[in-house]
PDB file of C-alpha atoms and ligand atoms in Angstrom:
ATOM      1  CA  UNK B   1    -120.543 -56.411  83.620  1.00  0.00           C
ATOM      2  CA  UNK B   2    -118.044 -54.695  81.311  1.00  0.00           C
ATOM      3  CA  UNK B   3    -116.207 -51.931  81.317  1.00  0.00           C
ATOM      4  CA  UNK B   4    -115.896 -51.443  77.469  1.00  0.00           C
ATOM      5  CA  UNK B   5    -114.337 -47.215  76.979  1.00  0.00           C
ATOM      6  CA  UNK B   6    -113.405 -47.481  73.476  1.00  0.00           C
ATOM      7  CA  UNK B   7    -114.648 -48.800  69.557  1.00  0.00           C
ATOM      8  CA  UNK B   8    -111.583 -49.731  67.626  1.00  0.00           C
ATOM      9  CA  UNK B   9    -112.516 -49.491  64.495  1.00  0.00           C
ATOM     10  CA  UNK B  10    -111.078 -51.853  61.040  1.00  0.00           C
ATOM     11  CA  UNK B  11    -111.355 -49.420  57.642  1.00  0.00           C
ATOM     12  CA  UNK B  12    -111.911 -51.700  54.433  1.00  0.00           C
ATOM     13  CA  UNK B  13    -114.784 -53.707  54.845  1.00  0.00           C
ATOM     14  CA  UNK B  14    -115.511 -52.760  57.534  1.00  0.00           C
ATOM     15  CA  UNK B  15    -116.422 -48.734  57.690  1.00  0.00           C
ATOM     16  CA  UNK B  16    -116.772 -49.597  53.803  1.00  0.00           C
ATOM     17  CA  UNK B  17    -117.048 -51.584  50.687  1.00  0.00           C
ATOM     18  CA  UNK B  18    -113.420 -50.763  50.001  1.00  0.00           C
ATOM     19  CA  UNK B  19    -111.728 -53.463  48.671  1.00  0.00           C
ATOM     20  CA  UNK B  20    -114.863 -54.117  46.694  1.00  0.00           C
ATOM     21  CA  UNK B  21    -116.174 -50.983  45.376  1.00  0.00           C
ATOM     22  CA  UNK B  22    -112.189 -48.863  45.935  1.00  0.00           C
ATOM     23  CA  UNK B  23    -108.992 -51.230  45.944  1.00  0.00           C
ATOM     24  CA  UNK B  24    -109.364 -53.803  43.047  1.00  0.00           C
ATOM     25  CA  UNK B  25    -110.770 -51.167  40.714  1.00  0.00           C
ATOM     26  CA  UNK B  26    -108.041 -48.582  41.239  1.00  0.00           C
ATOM     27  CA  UNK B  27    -105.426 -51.659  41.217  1.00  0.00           C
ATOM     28  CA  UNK B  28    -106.931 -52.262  37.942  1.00  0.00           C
ATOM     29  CA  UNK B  29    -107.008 -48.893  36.724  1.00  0.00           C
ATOM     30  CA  UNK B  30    -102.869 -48.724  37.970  1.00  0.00           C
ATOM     31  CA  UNK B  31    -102.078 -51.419  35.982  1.00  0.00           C
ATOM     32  CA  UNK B  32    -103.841 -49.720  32.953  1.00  0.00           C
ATOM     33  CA  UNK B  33    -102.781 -46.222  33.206  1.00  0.00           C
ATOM     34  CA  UNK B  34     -98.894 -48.093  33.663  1.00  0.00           C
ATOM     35  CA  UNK B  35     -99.437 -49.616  30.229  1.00  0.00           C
ATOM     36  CA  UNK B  36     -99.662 -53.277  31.900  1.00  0.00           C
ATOM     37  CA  UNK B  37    -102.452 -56.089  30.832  1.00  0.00           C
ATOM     38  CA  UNK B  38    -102.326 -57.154  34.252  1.00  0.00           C
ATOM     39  CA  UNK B  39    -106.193 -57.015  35.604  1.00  0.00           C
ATOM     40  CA  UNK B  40    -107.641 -58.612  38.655  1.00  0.00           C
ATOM     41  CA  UNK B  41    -110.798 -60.037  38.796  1.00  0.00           C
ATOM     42  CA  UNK B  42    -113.220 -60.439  41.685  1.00  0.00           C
ATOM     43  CA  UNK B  43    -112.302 -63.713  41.748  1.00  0.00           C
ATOM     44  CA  UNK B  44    -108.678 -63.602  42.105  1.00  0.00           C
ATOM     45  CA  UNK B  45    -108.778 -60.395  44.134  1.00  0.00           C
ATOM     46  CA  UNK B  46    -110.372 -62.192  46.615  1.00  0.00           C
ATOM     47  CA  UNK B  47    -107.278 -64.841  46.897  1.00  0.00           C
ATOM     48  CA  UNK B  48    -105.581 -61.266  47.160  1.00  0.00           C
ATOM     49  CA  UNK B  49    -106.915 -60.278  50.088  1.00  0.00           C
ATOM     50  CA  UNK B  50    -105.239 -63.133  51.940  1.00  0.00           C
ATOM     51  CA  UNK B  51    -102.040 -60.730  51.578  1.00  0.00           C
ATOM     52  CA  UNK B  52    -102.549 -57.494  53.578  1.00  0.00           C
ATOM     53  CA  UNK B  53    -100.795 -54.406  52.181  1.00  0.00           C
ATOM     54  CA  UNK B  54    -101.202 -53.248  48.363  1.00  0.00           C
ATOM     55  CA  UNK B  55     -97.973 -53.112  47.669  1.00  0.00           C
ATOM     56  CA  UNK B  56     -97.255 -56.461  49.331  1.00  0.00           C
ATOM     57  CA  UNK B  57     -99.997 -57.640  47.099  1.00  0.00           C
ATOM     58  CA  UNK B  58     -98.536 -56.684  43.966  1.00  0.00           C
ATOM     59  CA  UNK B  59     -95.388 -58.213  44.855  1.00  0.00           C
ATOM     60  CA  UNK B  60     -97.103 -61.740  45.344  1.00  0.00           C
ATOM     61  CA  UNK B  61     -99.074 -61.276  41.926  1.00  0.00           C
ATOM     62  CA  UNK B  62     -95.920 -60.790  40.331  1.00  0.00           C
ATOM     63  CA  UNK B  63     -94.092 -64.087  41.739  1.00  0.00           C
ATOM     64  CA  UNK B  64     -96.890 -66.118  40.206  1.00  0.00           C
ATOM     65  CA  UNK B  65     -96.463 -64.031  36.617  1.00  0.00           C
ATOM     66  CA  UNK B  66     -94.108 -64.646  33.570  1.00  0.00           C
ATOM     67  CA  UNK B  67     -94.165 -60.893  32.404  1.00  0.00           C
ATOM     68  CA  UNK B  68     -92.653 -59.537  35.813  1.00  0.00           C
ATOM     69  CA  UNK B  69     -89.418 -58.032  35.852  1.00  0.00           C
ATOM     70  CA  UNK B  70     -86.739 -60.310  36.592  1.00  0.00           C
ATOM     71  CA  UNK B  71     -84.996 -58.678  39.467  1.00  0.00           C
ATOM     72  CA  UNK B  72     -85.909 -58.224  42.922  1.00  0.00           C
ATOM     73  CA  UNK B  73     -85.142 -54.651  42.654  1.00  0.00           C
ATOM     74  CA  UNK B  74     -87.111 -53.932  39.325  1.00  0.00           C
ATOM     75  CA  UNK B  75     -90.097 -55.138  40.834  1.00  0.00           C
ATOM     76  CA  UNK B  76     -89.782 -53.842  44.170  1.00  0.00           C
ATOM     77  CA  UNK B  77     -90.075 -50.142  41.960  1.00  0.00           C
ATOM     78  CA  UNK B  78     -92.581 -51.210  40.042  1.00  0.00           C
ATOM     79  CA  UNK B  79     -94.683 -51.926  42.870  1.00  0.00           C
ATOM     80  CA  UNK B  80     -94.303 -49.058  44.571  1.00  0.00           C
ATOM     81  CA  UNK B  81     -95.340 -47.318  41.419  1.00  0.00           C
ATOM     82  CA  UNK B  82     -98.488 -48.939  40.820  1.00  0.00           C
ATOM     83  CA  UNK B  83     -99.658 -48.517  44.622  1.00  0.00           C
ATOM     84  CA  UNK B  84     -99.101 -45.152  44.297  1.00  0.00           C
ATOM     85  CA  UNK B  85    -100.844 -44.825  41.059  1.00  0.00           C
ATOM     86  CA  UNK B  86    -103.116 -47.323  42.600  1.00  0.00           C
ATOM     87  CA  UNK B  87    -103.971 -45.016  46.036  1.00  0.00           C
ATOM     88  CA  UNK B  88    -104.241 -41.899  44.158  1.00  0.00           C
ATOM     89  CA  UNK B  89    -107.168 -43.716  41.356  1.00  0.00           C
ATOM     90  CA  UNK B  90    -108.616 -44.528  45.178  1.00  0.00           C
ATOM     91  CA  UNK B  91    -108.860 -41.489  46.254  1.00  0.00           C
ATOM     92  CA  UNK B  92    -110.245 -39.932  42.905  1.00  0.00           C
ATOM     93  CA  UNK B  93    -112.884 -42.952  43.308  1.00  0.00           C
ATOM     94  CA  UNK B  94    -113.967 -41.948  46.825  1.00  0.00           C
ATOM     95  CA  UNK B  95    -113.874 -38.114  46.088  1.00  0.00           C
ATOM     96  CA  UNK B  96    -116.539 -39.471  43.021  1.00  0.00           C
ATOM     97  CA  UNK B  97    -118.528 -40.870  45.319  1.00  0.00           C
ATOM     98  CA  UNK B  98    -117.753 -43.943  44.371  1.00  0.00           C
ATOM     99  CA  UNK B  99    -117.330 -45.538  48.254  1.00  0.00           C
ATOM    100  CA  UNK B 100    -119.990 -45.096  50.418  1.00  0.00           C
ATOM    101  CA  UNK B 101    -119.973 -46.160  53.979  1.00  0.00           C
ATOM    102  CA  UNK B 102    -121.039 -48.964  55.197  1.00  0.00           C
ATOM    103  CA  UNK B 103    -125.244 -48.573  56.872  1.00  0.00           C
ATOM    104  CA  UNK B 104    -125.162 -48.448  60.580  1.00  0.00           C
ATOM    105  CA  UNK B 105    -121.991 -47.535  60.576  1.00  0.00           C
ATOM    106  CA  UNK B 106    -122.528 -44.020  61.556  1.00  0.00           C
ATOM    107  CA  UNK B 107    -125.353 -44.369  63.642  1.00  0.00           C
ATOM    108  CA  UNK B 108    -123.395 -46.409  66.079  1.00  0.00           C
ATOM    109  CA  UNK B 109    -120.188 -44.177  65.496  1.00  0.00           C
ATOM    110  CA  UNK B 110    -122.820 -41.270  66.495  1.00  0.00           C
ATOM    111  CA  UNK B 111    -124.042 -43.399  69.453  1.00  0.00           C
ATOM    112  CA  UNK B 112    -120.638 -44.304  71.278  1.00  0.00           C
ATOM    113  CA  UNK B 113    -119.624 -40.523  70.727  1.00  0.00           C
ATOM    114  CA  UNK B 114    -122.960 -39.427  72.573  1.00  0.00           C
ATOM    115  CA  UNK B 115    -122.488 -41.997  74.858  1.00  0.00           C
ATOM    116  CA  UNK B 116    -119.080 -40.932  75.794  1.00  0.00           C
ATOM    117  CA  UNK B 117    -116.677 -43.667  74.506  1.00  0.00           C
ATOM    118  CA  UNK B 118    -113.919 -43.151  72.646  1.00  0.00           C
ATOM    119  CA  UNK B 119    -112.966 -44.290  68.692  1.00  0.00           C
ATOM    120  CA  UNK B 120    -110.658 -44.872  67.086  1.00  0.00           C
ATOM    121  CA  UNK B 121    -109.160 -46.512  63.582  1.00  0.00           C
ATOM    122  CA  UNK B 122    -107.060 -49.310  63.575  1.00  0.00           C
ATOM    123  CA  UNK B 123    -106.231 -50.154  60.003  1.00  0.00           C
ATOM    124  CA  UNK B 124    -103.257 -51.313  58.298  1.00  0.00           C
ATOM    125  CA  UNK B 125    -103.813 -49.603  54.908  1.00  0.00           C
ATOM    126  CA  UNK B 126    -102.254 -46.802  54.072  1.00  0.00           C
ATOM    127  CA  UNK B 127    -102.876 -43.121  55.658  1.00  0.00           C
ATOM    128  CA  UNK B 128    -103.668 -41.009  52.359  1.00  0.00           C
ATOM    129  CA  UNK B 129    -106.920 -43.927  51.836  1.00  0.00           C
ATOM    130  CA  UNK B 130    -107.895 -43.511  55.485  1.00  0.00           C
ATOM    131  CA  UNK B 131    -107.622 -39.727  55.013  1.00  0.00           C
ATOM    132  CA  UNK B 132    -109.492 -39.726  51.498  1.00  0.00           C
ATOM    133  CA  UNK B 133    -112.708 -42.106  52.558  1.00  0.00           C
ATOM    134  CA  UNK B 134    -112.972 -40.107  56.362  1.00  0.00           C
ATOM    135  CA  UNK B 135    -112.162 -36.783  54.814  1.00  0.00           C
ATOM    136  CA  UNK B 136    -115.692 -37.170  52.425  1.00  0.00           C
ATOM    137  CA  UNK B 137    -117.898 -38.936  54.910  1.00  0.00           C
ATOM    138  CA  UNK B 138    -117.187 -36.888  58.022  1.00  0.00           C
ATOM    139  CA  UNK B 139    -115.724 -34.189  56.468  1.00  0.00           C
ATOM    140  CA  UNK B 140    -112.405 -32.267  56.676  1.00  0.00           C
ATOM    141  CA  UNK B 141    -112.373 -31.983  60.602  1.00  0.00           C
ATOM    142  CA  UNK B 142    -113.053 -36.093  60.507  1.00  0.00           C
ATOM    143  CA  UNK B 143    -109.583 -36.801  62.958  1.00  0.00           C
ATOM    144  CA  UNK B 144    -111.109 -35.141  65.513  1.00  0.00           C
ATOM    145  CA  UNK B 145    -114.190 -37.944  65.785  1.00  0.00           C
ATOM    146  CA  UNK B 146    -111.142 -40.616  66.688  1.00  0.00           C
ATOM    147  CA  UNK B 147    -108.548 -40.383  70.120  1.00  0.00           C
ATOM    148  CA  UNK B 148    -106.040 -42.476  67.846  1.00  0.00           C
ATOM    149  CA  UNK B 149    -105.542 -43.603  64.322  1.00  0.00           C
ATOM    150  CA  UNK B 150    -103.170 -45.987  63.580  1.00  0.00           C
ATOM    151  CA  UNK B 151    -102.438 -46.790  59.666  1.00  0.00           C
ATOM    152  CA  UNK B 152     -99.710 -49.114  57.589  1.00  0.00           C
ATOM    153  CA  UNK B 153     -97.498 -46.561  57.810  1.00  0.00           C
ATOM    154  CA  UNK B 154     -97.314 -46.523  61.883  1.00  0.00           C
ATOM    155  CA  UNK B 155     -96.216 -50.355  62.266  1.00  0.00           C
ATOM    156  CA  UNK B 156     -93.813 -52.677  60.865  1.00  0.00           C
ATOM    157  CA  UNK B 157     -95.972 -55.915  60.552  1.00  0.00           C
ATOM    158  CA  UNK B 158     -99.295 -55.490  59.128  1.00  0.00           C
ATOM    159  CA  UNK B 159    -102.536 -57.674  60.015  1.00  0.00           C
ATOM    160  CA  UNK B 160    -102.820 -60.385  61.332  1.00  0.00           C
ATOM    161  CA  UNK B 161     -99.806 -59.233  62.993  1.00  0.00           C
ATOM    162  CA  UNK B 162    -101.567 -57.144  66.750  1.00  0.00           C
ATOM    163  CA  UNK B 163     -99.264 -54.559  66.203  1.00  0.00           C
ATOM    164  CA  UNK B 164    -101.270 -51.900  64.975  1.00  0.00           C
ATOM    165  CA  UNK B 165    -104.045 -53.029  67.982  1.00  0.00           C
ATOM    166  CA  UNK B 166    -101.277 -53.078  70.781  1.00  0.00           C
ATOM    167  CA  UNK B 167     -99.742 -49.716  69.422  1.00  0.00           C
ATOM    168  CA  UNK B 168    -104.369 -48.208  69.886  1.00  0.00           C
ATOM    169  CA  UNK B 169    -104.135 -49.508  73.405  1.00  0.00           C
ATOM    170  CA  UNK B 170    -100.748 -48.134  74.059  1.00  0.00           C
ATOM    171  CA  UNK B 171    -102.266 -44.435  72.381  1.00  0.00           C
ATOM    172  CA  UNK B 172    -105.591 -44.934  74.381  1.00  0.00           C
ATOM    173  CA  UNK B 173    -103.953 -45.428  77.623  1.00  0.00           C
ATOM    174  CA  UNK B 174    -106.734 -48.620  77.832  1.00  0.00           C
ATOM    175  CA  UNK B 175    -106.799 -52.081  78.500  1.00  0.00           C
ATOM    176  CA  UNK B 176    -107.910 -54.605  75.940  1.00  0.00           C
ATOM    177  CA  UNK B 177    -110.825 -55.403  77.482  1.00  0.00           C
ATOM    178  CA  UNK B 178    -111.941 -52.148  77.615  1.00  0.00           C
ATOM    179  CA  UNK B 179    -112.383 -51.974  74.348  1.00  0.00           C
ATOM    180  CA  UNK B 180    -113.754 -53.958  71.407  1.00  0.00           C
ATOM    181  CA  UNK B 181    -112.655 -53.984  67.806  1.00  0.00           C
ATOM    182  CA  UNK B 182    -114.877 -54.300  64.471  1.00  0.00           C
ATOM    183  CA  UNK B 183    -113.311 -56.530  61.766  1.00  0.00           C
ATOM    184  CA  UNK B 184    -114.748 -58.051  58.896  1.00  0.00           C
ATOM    185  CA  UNK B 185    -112.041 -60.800  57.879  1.00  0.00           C
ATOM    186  CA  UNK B 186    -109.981 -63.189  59.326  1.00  0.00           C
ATOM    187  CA  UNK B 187    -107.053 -61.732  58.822  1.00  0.00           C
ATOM    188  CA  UNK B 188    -108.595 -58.556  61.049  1.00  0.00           C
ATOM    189  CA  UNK B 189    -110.169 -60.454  63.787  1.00  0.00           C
ATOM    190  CA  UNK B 190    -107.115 -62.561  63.976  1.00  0.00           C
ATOM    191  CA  UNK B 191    -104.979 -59.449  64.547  1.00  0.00           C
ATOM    192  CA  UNK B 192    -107.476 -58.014  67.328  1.00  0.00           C
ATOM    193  CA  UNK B 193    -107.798 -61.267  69.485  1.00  0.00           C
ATOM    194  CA  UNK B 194    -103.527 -61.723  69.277  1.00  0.00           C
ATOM    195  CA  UNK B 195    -104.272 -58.066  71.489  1.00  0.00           C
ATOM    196  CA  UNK B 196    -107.142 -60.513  73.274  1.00  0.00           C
ATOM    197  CA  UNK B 197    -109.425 -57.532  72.300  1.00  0.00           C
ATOM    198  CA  UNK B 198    -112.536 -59.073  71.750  1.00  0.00           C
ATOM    199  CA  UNK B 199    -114.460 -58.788  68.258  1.00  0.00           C
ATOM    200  CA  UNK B 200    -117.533 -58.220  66.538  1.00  0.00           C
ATOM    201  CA  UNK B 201    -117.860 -59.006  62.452  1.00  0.00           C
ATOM    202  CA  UNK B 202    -120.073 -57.186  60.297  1.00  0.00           C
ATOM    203  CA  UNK B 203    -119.242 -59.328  57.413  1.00  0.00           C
ATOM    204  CA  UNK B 204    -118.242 -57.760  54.222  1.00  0.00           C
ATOM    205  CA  UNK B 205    -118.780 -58.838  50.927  1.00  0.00           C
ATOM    206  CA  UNK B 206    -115.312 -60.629  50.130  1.00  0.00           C
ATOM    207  CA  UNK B 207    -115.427 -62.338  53.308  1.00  0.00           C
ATOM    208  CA  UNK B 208    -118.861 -63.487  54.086  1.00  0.00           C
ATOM    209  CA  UNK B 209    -118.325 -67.052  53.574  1.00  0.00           C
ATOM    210  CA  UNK B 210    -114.681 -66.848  55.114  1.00  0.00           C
ATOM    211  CA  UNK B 211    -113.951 -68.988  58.446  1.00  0.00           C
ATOM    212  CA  UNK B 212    -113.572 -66.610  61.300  1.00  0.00           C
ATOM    213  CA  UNK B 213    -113.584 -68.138  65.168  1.00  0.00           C
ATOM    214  CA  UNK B 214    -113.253 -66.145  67.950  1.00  0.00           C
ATOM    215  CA  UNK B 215    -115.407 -63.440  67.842  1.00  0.00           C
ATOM    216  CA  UNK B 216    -118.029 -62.031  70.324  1.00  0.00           C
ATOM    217  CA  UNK B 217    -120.599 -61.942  67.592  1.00  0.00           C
ATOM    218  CA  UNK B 218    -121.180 -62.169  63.659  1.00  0.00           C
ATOM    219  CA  UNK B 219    -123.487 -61.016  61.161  1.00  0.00           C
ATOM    220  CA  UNK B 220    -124.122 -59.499  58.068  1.00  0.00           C
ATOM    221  CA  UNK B 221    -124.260 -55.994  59.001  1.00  0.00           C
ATOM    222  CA  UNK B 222    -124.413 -52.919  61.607  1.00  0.00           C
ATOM    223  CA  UNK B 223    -127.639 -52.282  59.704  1.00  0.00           C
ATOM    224  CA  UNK B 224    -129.716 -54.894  60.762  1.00  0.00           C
ATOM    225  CA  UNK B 225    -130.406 -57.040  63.769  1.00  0.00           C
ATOM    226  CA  UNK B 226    -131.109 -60.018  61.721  1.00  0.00           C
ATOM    227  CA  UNK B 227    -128.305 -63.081  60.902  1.00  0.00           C
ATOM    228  CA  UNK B 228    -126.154 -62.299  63.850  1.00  0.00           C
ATOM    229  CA  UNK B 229    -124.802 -64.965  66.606  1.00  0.00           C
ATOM    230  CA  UNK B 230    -125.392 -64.562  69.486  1.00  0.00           C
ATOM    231  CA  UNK B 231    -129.319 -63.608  68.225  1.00  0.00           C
ATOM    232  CA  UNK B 232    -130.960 -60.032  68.727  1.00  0.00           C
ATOM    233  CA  UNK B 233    -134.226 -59.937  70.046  1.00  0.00           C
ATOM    234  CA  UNK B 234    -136.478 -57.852  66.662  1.00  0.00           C
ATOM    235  CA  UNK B 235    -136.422 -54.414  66.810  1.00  0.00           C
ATOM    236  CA  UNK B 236    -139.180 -52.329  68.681  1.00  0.00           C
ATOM    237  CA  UNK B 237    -139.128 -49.644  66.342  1.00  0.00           C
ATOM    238  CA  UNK B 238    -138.230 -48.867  62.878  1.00  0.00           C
ATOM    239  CA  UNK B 239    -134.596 -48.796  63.425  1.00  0.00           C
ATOM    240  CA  UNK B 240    -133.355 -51.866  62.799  1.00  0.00           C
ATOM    241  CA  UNK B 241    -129.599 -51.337  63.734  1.00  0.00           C
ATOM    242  CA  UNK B 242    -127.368 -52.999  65.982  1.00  0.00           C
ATOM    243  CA  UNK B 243    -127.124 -50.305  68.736  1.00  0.00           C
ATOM    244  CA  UNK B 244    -124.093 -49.901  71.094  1.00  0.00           C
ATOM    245  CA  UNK B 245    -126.430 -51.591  73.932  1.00  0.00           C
ATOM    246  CA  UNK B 246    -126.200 -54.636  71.681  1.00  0.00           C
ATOM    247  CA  UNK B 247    -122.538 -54.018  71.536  1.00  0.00           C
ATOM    248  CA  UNK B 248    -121.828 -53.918  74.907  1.00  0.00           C
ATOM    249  CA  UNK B 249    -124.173 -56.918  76.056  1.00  0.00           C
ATOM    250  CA  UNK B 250    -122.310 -59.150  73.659  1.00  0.00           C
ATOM    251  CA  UNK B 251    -119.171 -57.746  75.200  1.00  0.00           C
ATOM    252  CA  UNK B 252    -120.379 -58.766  78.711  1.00  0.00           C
ATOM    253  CA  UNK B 253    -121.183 -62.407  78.240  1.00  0.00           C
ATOM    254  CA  UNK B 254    -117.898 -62.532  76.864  1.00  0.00           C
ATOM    255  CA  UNK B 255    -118.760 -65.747  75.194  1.00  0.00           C
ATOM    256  CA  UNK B 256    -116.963 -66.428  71.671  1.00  0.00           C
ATOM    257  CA  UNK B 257    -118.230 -67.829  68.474  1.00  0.00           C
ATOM    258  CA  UNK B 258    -117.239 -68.921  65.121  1.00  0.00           C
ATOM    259  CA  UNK B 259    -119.008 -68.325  61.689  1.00  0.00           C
ATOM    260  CA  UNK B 260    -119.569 -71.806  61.219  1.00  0.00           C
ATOM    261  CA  UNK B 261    -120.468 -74.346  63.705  1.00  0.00           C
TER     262      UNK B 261
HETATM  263  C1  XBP W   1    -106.691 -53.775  54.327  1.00  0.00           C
HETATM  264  C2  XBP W   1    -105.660 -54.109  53.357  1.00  0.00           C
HETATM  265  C3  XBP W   1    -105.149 -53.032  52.510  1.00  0.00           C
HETATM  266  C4  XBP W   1    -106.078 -52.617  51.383  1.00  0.00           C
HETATM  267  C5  XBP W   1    -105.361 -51.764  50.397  1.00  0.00           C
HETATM  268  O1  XBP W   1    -106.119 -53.672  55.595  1.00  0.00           O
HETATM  269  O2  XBP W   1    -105.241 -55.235  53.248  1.00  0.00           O
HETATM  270  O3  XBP W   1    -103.947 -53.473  51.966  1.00  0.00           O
HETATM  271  O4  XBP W   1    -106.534 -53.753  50.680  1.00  0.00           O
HETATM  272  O5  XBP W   1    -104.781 -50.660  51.005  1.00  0.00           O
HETATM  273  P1  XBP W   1    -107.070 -53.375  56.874  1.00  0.00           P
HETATM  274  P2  XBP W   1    -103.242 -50.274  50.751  1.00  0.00           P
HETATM  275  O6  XBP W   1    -108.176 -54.418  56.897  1.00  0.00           O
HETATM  276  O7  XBP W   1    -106.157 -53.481  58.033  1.00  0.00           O
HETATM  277  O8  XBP W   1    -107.615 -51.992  56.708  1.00  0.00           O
HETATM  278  O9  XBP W   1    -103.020 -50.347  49.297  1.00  0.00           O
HETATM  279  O10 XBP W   1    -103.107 -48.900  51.306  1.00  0.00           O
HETATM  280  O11 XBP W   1    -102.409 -51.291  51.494  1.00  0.00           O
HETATM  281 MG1   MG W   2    -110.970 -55.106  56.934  1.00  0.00          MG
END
């Protein structure tokens, strides 16, 4: 038996390709427009990631440089001014079209809504992203769809941290087994079960091969009910989704597992 009342929901990778399709091609596009050869590849973006935060990001790119300002100070501007260049070439990106969501991920947003849970978004990137990706895929009315969204700006220590999860459960008025969170990293899933929220993965495409333990279940997708742990049984029709039933039986045996092992 559970008693799950609410989806918390993780933003990049998650809801979308962000960080592979968004982030590291606006970051890249920042450091152009700024007059910087600085340019991250897929490769090193990924070693990135490890760092939540784009401006936090920058900042560690730059200890590891030779052409970084020399002062703390210098570079804590100049980051600041390439995130901001860097979120507004995001949003342009996602207003393009450029971002789509991830499949299955409305379906089951549509489902828990019908259903009569609750969502919400618990990311730590910034508010004006959150705002630009919802704002096209659900439209201008899109906060509406979610009892709480918590961003970057709303907590002090970003993922892994469980801030940003124990400030949803504050907002929700819920317990956190009464809800479950969707994360695609480590960093993510780590934050969620610090709450002791437990987790499903849809993996994403930066983090598929990434060690996560702890999670309820993990697979390659909402879309499909192949690859996950613990196993689906095939689909009886066409639709080949994980549904919210599947959510909410993983959920009740309560049982975790890791992506490897
Ligand atoms: C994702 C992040 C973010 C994004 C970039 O956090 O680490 O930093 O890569 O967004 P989450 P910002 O998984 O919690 O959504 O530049 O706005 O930080
Ligand atoms: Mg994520």
């Amino acid at each position: 038996m559970n008693d799950i009342q609410a989806l918390l929901w993780d933003v990049d990778g998650t809801l979308a390709e962000t960080e592979r399709d968004g982030h590291r091609v606006a970051f890249n596009q920042a450091f152009e427009d700024a007059g910087l050869p600085w340019r991250w590849d897929e490769a090193r973006y990924g070693e990135l990631l490890a760092i939540t935060g784009g401006r936090e990001r920058i900042l560690y790119d730059m200890r590891e440089r030779g052409d970084a300002p020399g002062t703390g100070g210098e570079r804590e501007a100049l980051a600041r001014d390439l995130h901001a260049r860097k979120n507004r070439s995001y949003g342009e990106f996602v207003r393009q079209g450029r971002v789509s969501l991830r499949p299955g991920v409305m379906a089951l947003l549509d489902e828990a809504e019908q259903a009569g849970l609750r969502s919400a978004i618990v990311t730590t990137t910034s508010r004006i992203n959150v705002d630009a990706l919802l704002g096209v895929h659900l439209g201008p009315q899109w906060r509406r769809r979610f009892a709480a969204v918590v961003c970057g700006e709303d907590v002090q220590s970003k993922k892994p941290d469980p801030q940003a999860y124990l400030l949803a459960l504050q907002t929700l008025d819920l317990g956190p087994l009464q809800c479950v969170a969707i994360e695609d990293s480590p960093g993510g899933v780590a934050a969620a079960r610090a709450a002791e929220i437990p987790v499903i993965v849809p993996l994403s495409a930066y983090f598929a091969h990434a060690t996560i333990d702890a999670a309820v279940a993990i697979g390659p997708g909402l879309h499909t009910r192949d690859g996950w742990r613990p196993s689906l049984r095939p689909a009886t029709g066409a639709d080949d989704r994980v549904t919210l039933d599947d959510v909410l039986a993983w959920c009740a045996e309560c049982d975790t597992v890791s992506q490897f092992g």
